[in-house]
mmCIF file of C-alpha atoms and ligand atoms in Angstrom:
data_model
loop_
_atom_site.group_PDB
_atom_site.id
_atom_site.type_symbol
_atom_site.label_atom_id
_atom_site.label_comp_id
_atom_site.label_asym_id
_atom_site.label_seq_id
_atom_site.Cartn_x
_atom_site.Cartn_y
_atom_site.Cartn_z
ATOM 1 C CA UNK H 1 15.327 76.975 17.734
ATOM 2 C CA UNK H 2 16.124 73.490 16.669
ATOM 3 C CA UNK H 3 19.216 72.323 18.358
ATOM 4 C CA UNK H 4 20.944 71.235 15.161
ATOM 5 C CA UNK H 5 20.506 74.925 13.880
ATOM 6 C CA UNK H 6 21.806 76.300 16.920
ATOM 7 C CA UNK H 7 24.975 73.987 16.768
ATOM 8 C CA UNK H 8 25.615 75.024 13.283
ATOM 9 C CA UNK H 9 25.156 78.653 14.103
ATOM 10 C CA UNK H 10 27.849 78.152 16.792
ATOM 11 C CA UNK H 11 30.192 76.614 14.503
ATOM 12 C CA UNK H 12 29.673 79.265 11.985
ATOM 13 C CA UNK H 13 30.305 81.843 14.522
ATOM 14 C CA UNK H 14 33.370 80.285 15.810
ATOM 15 C CA UNK H 15 34.659 80.109 12.018
ATOM 16 C CA UNK H 16 34.158 83.904 11.871
ATOM 17 C CA UNK H 17 35.704 84.913 15.070
ATOM 18 C CA UNK H 18 38.481 82.408 15.045
ATOM 19 C CA UNK H 19 39.502 80.068 17.484
ATOM 20 C CA UNK H 20 38.342 81.545 20.579
ATOM 21 C CA UNK H 21 39.845 80.811 23.809
ATOM 22 C CA UNK H 22 37.876 78.151 25.736
ATOM 23 C CA UNK H 23 36.519 79.799 28.814
ATOM 24 C CA UNK H 24 38.313 77.272 31.195
ATOM 25 C CA UNK H 25 41.820 77.673 29.564
ATOM 26 C CA UNK H 26 44.207 80.131 31.112
ATOM 27 C CA UNK H 27 44.791 83.225 28.957
ATOM 28 C CA UNK H 28 48.277 83.293 27.387
ATOM 29 C CA UNK H 29 49.843 86.755 28.098
ATOM 30 C CA UNK H 30 53.038 88.102 26.748
ATOM 31 C CA UNK H 31 54.450 91.269 28.001
ATOM 32 C CA UNK H 32 57.425 93.045 26.450
ATOM 33 C CA UNK H 33 59.185 93.612 29.859
ATOM 34 C CA UNK H 34 59.394 91.985 33.167
ATOM 35 C CA UNK H 35 57.941 95.012 34.866
ATOM 36 C CA UNK H 36 54.707 94.596 32.807
ATOM 37 C CA UNK H 37 54.792 90.871 33.267
ATOM 38 C CA UNK H 38 54.967 91.217 37.050
ATOM 39 C CA UNK H 39 51.870 93.706 37.213
ATOM 40 C CA UNK H 40 49.974 91.310 34.844
ATOM 41 C CA UNK H 41 50.723 88.436 37.195
ATOM 42 C CA UNK H 42 49.431 90.375 40.173
ATOM 43 C CA UNK H 43 46.108 91.217 38.392
ATOM 44 C CA UNK H 44 45.590 87.861 36.455
ATOM 45 C CA UNK H 45 46.440 85.258 39.166
ATOM 46 C CA UNK H 46 45.662 81.965 38.282
ATOM 47 C CA UNK H 47 43.586 82.668 35.251
ATOM 48 C CA UNK H 48 46.572 83.727 33.039
ATOM 49 C CA UNK H 49 49.972 82.537 32.222
ATOM 50 C CA UNK H 50 52.465 85.355 31.860
ATOM 51 C CA UNK H 51 55.755 85.524 30.051
ATOM 52 C CA UNK H 52 58.006 88.523 29.090
ATOM 53 C CA UNK H 53 60.332 88.705 26.172
ATOM 54 C CA UNK H 54 62.866 91.398 27.169
ATOM 55 C CA UNK H 55 64.911 90.298 30.349
ATOM 56 C CA UNK H 56 65.277 93.082 32.910
ATOM 57 C CA UNK H 57 69.028 93.206 32.614
ATOM 58 C CA UNK H 58 68.739 94.027 29.041
ATOM 59 C CA UNK H 59 68.278 97.597 27.544
ATOM 60 C CA UNK H 60 64.808 97.462 26.538
ATOM 61 C CA UNK H 61 65.487 99.795 23.667
ATOM 62 C CA UNK H 62 67.748 97.468 22.211
ATOM 63 C CA UNK H 63 66.663 93.740 22.343
ATOM 64 C CA UNK H 64 67.876 91.032 20.051
ATOM 65 C CA UNK H 65 64.909 89.694 18.124
ATOM 66 C CA UNK H 66 64.948 85.934 18.612
ATOM 67 C CA UNK H 67 62.909 83.460 16.588
ATOM 68 C CA UNK H 68 61.778 81.906 19.839
ATOM 69 C CA UNK H 69 59.820 85.323 20.409
ATOM 70 C CA UNK H 70 57.760 84.863 17.303
ATOM 71 C CA UNK H 71 56.679 81.384 18.875
ATOM 72 C CA UNK H 72 55.625 82.937 21.897
ATOM 73 C CA UNK H 73 53.731 85.672 19.954
ATOM 74 C CA UNK H 74 52.191 82.915 17.856
ATOM 75 C CA UNK H 75 50.294 81.488 20.618
ATOM 76 C CA UNK H 76 49.511 84.706 22.778
ATOM 77 C CA UNK H 77 45.886 85.795 23.603
ATOM 78 C CA UNK H 78 47.195 89.277 24.750
ATOM 79 C CA UNK H 79 50.370 91.080 24.290
ATOM 80 C CA UNK H 80 51.158 93.980 26.648
ATOM 81 C CA UNK H 81 53.721 96.673 25.488
ATOM 82 C CA UNK H 82 55.362 99.687 27.169
ATOM 83 C CA UNK H 83 54.735 101.802 24.175
ATOM 84 C CA UNK H 84 55.918 105.228 23.553
ATOM 85 C CA UNK H 85 58.281 103.610 21.006
ATOM 86 C CA UNK H 86 60.388 101.832 23.542
ATOM 87 C CA UNK H 87 60.121 98.755 21.623
ATOM 88 C CA UNK H 88 60.065 100.294 18.032
ATOM 89 C CA UNK H 89 63.580 98.961 17.388
ATOM 90 C CA UNK H 90 62.754 95.282 17.711
ATOM 91 C CA UNK H 91 59.015 94.542 18.387
ATOM 92 C CA UNK H 92 57.033 95.378 15.095
ATOM 93 C CA UNK H 93 58.664 92.769 13.047
ATOM 94 C CA UNK H 94 58.135 89.950 15.612
ATOM 95 C CA UNK H 95 54.521 90.952 15.675
ATOM 96 C CA UNK H 96 54.168 90.938 12.069
ATOM 97 C CA UNK H 97 56.114 87.496 11.702
ATOM 98 C CA UNK H 98 53.782 85.942 14.426
ATOM 99 C CA UNK H 99 50.871 86.169 11.905
ATOM 100 C CA UNK H 100 48.618 86.000 14.883
ATOM 101 C CA UNK H 101 45.740 88.297 14.034
ATOM 102 C CA UNK H 102 44.806 88.570 18.025
ATOM 103 C CA UNK H 103 48.083 90.641 18.950
ATOM 104 C CA UNK H 104 48.416 92.909 16.097
ATOM 105 C CA UNK H 105 48.625 96.550 16.740
ATOM 106 C CA UNK H 106 45.200 97.791 17.347
ATOM 107 C CA UNK H 107 43.669 94.188 17.906
ATOM 108 C CA UNK H 108 41.707 93.266 20.798
ATOM 109 C CA UNK H 109 44.640 91.385 22.182
ATOM 110 C CA UNK H 110 47.105 94.200 21.927
ATOM 111 C CA UNK H 111 47.420 96.464 24.971
ATOM 112 C CA UNK H 112 49.522 99.513 25.233
ATOM 113 C CA UNK H 113 50.182 99.952 28.838
ATOM 114 C CA UNK H 114 51.148 103.876 28.366
ATOM 115 C CA UNK H 115 47.514 104.645 28.132
ATOM 116 C CA UNK H 116 46.441 106.404 31.231
ATOM 117 C CA UNK H 117 50.040 106.710 32.803
ATOM 118 C CA UNK H 118 51.845 110.073 33.562
ATOM 119 C CA UNK H 119 54.436 110.546 30.724
ATOM 120 C CA UNK H 120 57.254 113.015 31.502
ATOM 121 C CA UNK H 121 59.580 114.642 29.059
ATOM 122 C CA UNK H 122 57.162 115.193 26.318
ATOM 123 C CA UNK H 123 59.330 116.848 23.487
ATOM 124 C CA UNK H 124 58.064 120.094 22.282
ATOM 125 C CA UNK H 125 59.131 121.291 18.807
ATOM 126 C CA UNK H 126 60.440 119.316 16.021
ATOM 127 C CA UNK H 127 61.857 115.877 16.689
ATOM 128 C CA UNK H 128 64.232 114.420 14.202
ATOM 129 C CA UNK H 129 65.559 110.936 14.022
ATOM 130 C CA UNK H 130 68.919 112.520 13.217
ATOM 131 C CA UNK H 131 69.165 113.861 16.756
ATOM 132 C CA UNK H 132 69.448 110.120 17.767
ATOM 133 C CA UNK H 133 66.750 110.694 20.393
ATOM 134 C CA UNK H 134 65.139 107.194 21.445
ATOM 135 C CA UNK H 135 62.335 109.098 23.428
ATOM 136 C CA UNK H 136 60.514 110.880 20.671
ATOM 137 C CA UNK H 137 57.110 110.493 22.337
ATOM 138 C CA UNK H 138 58.041 111.434 25.874
ATOM 139 C CA UNK H 139 59.912 109.167 28.470
ATOM 140 C CA UNK H 140 59.003 105.540 28.066
ATOM 141 C CA UNK H 141 60.421 104.355 31.370
ATOM 142 C CA UNK H 142 57.162 105.441 33.091
ATOM 143 C CA UNK H 143 56.665 102.386 35.370
ATOM 144 C CA UNK H 144 59.514 103.746 37.645
ATOM 145 C CA UNK H 145 56.796 105.673 39.337
ATOM 146 C CA UNK H 146 54.638 103.376 41.571
ATOM 147 C CA UNK H 147 51.526 105.277 40.862
ATOM 148 C CA UNK H 148 52.126 104.614 37.214
ATOM 149 C CA UNK H 149 52.254 100.996 38.195
ATOM 150 C CA UNK H 150 48.692 101.441 39.682
ATOM 151 C CA UNK H 151 47.524 102.847 36.198
ATOM 152 C CA UNK H 152 49.060 99.991 34.348
ATOM 153 C CA UNK H 153 47.509 97.433 36.562
ATOM 154 C CA UNK H 154 44.077 99.144 35.944
ATOM 155 C CA UNK H 155 44.674 98.851 32.151
ATOM 156 C CA UNK H 156 45.530 95.316 32.447
ATOM 157 C CA UNK H 157 42.551 94.646 34.749
ATOM 158 C CA UNK H 158 40.197 96.172 32.117
ATOM 159 C CA UNK H 159 41.666 94.343 29.209
ATOM 160 C CA UNK H 160 41.642 90.937 31.011
ATOM 161 C CA UNK H 161 37.958 91.638 31.844
ATOM 162 C CA UNK H 162 37.181 92.556 28.282
ATOM 163 C CA UNK H 163 38.772 89.151 27.251
ATOM 164 C CA UNK H 164 37.150 87.302 29.998
ATOM 165 C CA UNK H 165 34.037 88.865 30.999
ATOM 166 C CA UNK H 166 32.952 86.088 33.347
ATOM 167 C CA UNK H 167 36.314 86.714 35.282
ATOM 168 C CA UNK H 168 35.860 90.328 35.858
ATOM 169 C CA UNK H 169 34.995 90.217 39.608
ATOM 170 C CA UNK H 170 38.206 87.992 40.185
ATOM 171 C CA UNK H 171 40.484 90.460 38.290
ATOM 172 C CA UNK H 172 38.964 93.572 39.953
ATOM 173 C CA UNK H 173 39.493 92.014 43.427
ATOM 174 C CA UNK H 174 43.006 91.197 42.612
ATOM 175 C CA UNK H 175 43.610 94.870 41.217
ATOM 176 C CA UNK H 176 42.097 96.043 44.566
ATOM 177 C CA UNK H 177 44.396 93.820 46.691
ATOM 178 C CA UNK H 178 47.375 95.041 44.370
ATOM 179 C CA UNK H 179 46.438 98.712 44.975
ATOM 180 C CA UNK H 180 46.215 98.396 48.630
ATOM 181 C CA UNK H 181 49.657 96.676 48.867
ATOM 182 C CA UNK H 182 51.060 99.317 46.528
ATOM 183 C CA UNK H 183 49.823 102.137 48.731
ATOM 184 C CA UNK H 184 51.348 100.794 51.802
ATOM 185 C CA UNK H 185 54.634 100.091 50.155
ATOM 186 C CA UNK H 186 54.662 103.391 48.602
ATOM 187 C CA UNK H 187 54.152 105.099 51.915
ATOM 188 C CA UNK H 188 57.178 103.100 53.249
ATOM 189 C CA UNK H 189 59.329 103.960 50.076
ATOM 190 C CA UNK H 190 58.515 107.569 50.215
ATOM 191 C CA UNK H 191 59.209 107.781 54.012
ATOM 192 C CA UNK H 192 62.670 106.078 53.473
ATOM 193 C CA UNK H 193 63.555 108.660 50.817
ATOM 194 C CA UNK H 194 62.294 111.636 52.536
ATOM 195 C CA UNK H 195 65.427 112.593 54.430
ATOM 196 C CA UNK H 196 67.245 113.072 51.106
ATOM 197 C CA UNK H 197 64.508 115.075 49.245
ATOM 198 C CA UNK H 198 66.097 117.337 46.719
ATOM 199 C CA UNK H 199 69.430 115.407 46.367
ATOM 200 C CA UNK H 200 70.975 116.213 43.038
ATOM 201 C CA UNK H 201 72.180 113.096 41.002
ATOM 202 C CA UNK H 202 73.439 112.174 37.445
ATOM 203 C CA UNK H 203 72.107 109.220 35.583
ATOM 204 C CA UNK H 204 73.638 107.397 32.620
ATOM 205 C CA UNK H 205 70.323 107.128 30.522
ATOM 206 C CA UNK H 206 67.123 108.996 31.055
ATOM 207 C CA UNK H 207 65.584 106.024 32.626
ATOM 208 C CA UNK H 208 64.600 107.702 36.153
ATOM 209 C CA UNK H 209 62.701 110.839 35.566
ATOM 210 C CA UNK H 210 59.482 109.328 36.906
ATOM 211 C CA UNK H 211 61.339 107.700 39.829
ATOM 212 C CA UNK H 212 63.126 110.898 40.785
ATOM 213 C CA UNK H 213 59.919 112.855 40.597
ATOM 214 C CA UNK H 214 58.025 110.575 42.941
ATOM 215 C CA UNK H 215 60.881 110.210 45.356
ATOM 216 C CA UNK H 216 62.335 113.527 45.426
ATOM 217 C CA UNK H 217 65.641 113.491 43.524
ATOM 218 C CA UNK H 218 66.871 116.022 41.217
ATOM 219 C CA UNK H 219 68.502 114.669 38.068
ATOM 220 C CA UNK H 220 70.892 117.413 36.750
ATOM 221 C CA UNK H 221 72.679 115.603 34.061
ATOM 222 C CA UNK H 222 73.311 112.539 31.920
ATOM 223 C CA UNK H 223 76.286 110.442 31.043
ATOM 224 C CA UNK H 224 74.530 110.109 27.576
ATOM 225 C CA UNK H 225 74.539 113.360 25.784
ATOM 226 C CA UNK H 226 71.223 112.445 24.305
ATOM 227 C CA UNK H 227 68.947 109.274 24.928
ATOM 228 C CA UNK H 228 70.431 106.393 22.911
ATOM 229 C CA UNK H 229 73.781 108.354 22.113
ATOM 230 C CA UNK H 230 76.920 106.853 23.763
ATOM 231 C CA UNK H 231 79.059 109.351 25.720
ATOM 232 C CA UNK H 232 81.451 111.746 23.953
ATOM 233 C CA UNK H 233 84.690 113.297 25.327
ATOM 234 C CA UNK H 234 83.067 116.698 25.000
ATOM 235 C CA UNK H 235 80.109 115.973 26.695
ATOM 236 C CA UNK H 236 81.827 114.067 29.542
ATOM 237 C CA UNK H 237 84.142 117.029 30.282
ATOM 238 C CA UNK H 238 81.027 119.278 30.462
ATOM 239 C CA UNK H 239 79.411 116.853 32.749
ATOM 240 C CA UNK H 240 82.513 116.821 35.062
ATOM 241 C CA UNK H 241 82.563 120.428 35.296
ATOM 242 C CA UNK H 242 78.810 120.601 36.147
ATOM 243 C CA UNK H 243 79.199 117.919 38.897
ATOM 244 C CA UNK H 244 81.900 119.752 40.508
ATOM 245 C CA UNK H 245 80.069 123.075 40.335
ATOM 246 C CA UNK H 246 76.906 121.611 41.824
ATOM 247 C CA UNK H 247 78.860 119.154 44.316
ATOM 248 C CA UNK H 248 77.064 116.108 42.792
ATOM 249 C CA UNK H 249 78.112 112.784 44.617
ATOM 250 C CA UNK H 250 76.123 110.098 42.796
ATOM 251 C CA UNK H 251 75.984 108.680 39.350
ATOM 252 C CA UNK H 252 72.985 106.116 38.905
ATOM 253 C CA UNK H 253 73.947 103.656 36.064
ATOM 254 C CA UNK H 254 71.541 101.075 34.486
ATOM 255 C CA UNK H 255 73.162 97.639 34.618
ATOM 256 C CA UNK H 256 73.548 97.157 30.800
ATOM 257 C CA UNK H 257 75.844 100.224 30.348
ATOM 258 C CA UNK H 258 79.455 100.155 30.361
ATOM 259 C CA UNK H 259 80.946 101.425 33.442
ATOM 260 C CA UNK H 260 84.203 102.949 31.862
ATOM 261 C CA UNK H 261 82.863 106.521 31.335
ATOM 262 C CA UNK H 262 80.931 106.701 34.709
ATOM 263 C CA UNK H 263 83.863 105.400 36.587
ATOM 264 C CA UNK H 264 86.099 107.986 35.165
ATOM 265 C CA UNK H 265 83.603 110.713 35.749
ATOM 266 C CA UNK H 266 83.380 109.452 39.392
ATOM 267 C CA UNK H 267 87.247 109.512 39.833
ATOM 268 C CA UNK H 268 87.316 113.070 38.489
ATOM 269 C CA UNK H 269 84.539 114.238 40.790
ATOM 270 C CA UNK H 270 84.752 112.232 43.914
ATOM 271 C CA UNK H 271 81.335 110.820 43.174
ATOM 272 C CA UNK H 272 80.032 107.239 43.576
ATOM 273 C CA UNK H 273 78.807 105.092 40.823
ATOM 274 C CA UNK H 274 75.684 102.965 41.878
ATOM 275 C CA UNK H 275 74.329 100.337 39.579
ATOM 276 C CA UNK H 276 70.440 100.747 39.681
ATOM 277 C CA UNK H 277 68.369 98.432 37.732
ATOM 278 C CA UNK H 278 65.245 100.024 36.029
ATOM 279 C CA UNK H 279 63.383 96.800 35.681
ATOM 280 C CA UNK H 280 62.341 93.653 37.624
ATOM 281 C CA UNK H 281 64.917 91.043 36.782
ATOM 282 C CA UNK H 282 67.739 93.634 36.529
ATOM 283 C CA UNK H 283 69.149 92.317 39.487
ATOM 284 C CA UNK H 284 68.240 89.064 41.157
ATOM 285 C CA UNK H 285 66.729 90.790 44.240
ATOM 286 C CA UNK H 286 64.214 92.546 41.959
ATOM 287 C CA UNK H 287 61.975 89.649 41.676
ATOM 288 C CA UNK H 288 58.722 91.553 41.048
ATOM 289 C CA UNK H 289 57.547 95.164 40.786
ATOM 290 C CA UNK H 290 57.528 95.429 44.691
ATOM 291 C CA UNK H 291 60.882 93.940 45.011
ATOM 292 C CA UNK H 292 62.229 96.184 42.237
ATOM 293 C CA UNK H 293 61.438 99.367 44.508
ATOM 294 C CA UNK H 294 62.388 97.691 47.803
ATOM 295 C CA UNK H 295 65.840 96.971 46.165
ATOM 296 C CA UNK H 296 66.280 100.533 44.568
ATOM 297 C CA UNK H 297 64.901 102.406 47.403
ATOM 298 C CA UNK H 298 67.334 100.517 50.042
ATOM 299 C CA UNK H 299 70.339 100.797 47.516
ATOM 300 C CA UNK H 300 69.921 104.597 47.324
ATOM 301 C CA UNK H 301 69.159 105.211 50.895
ATOM 302 C CA UNK H 302 72.324 103.372 51.911
ATOM 303 C CA UNK H 303 74.345 105.360 49.392
ATOM 304 C CA UNK H 304 72.981 108.595 50.138
ATOM 305 C CA UNK H 305 73.657 107.865 53.921
ATOM 306 C CA UNK H 306 77.148 107.047 52.998
ATOM 307 C CA UNK H 307 77.568 110.181 50.794
ATOM 308 C CA UNK H 308 76.153 112.400 53.565
ATOM 309 C CA UNK H 309 78.752 111.111 56.184
ATOM 310 C CA UNK H 310 81.632 111.750 53.882
HETATM 311 ZN ZN1 ZN G 1 65.140 105.228 27.335
#
């Protein structure tokens, strides 16, 4: 074929498919949370740049939509979301206003990380918004099981490879390294938690079912009457009675909730309030996906030790 025709066809193709990312340029990845950003960084290495929208110390259900987020999304090649409606209160208008065809729901540059993970608390029966439940599609805090982290990493590796086929071996090698490191770390975390297997705890929001399931905690109650609904006096009294009845000594609270009710429940029951970050960046020590579990497991083990000595 005549080189001029080839050049013309190439240009025409580029016009149809839109501004394709040059193969030597880093993929611009935006993740909704710091947890997803951390895993993307592990897999994507130096072939991508990653930024997150929500900060780890914010309630991921309720993030204030800022214009700067739209600017980030405008330039993104790939958007990774937690899904299961975690971001439904703030993300859809940002995606729409970005006018970036690459990252619209269902487009090639949109990845729902909940595909392939184990989801707990899937509701049975009718769910109505009037119930105020912010977990209508099962529990969206699934990244708190390291095994789900592995599934998220696989989805990200597959997606990055789809967008950059030439870099597939690089992403797959990084995925394998992440998995090896995660297996070793998980063995250590499970061993640290093993002496406390079956310990009953209360949490503020339903952020920790996957964590509890993996590490042998038994969550028997919540400070919130329903996910997304603030504590009510009636529910708080019921909770206090139940905690006394079952002799529960630990209340886990996410960093973005008011400690007033948990503190009063703790005073009434002799329990300890423990602020536990559900996300990377929730406390400064939780610098990445590994740091999050290192921090939380150590925090819990120390608290459980102290509670056992009481
Ligand atoms: Zn939630």
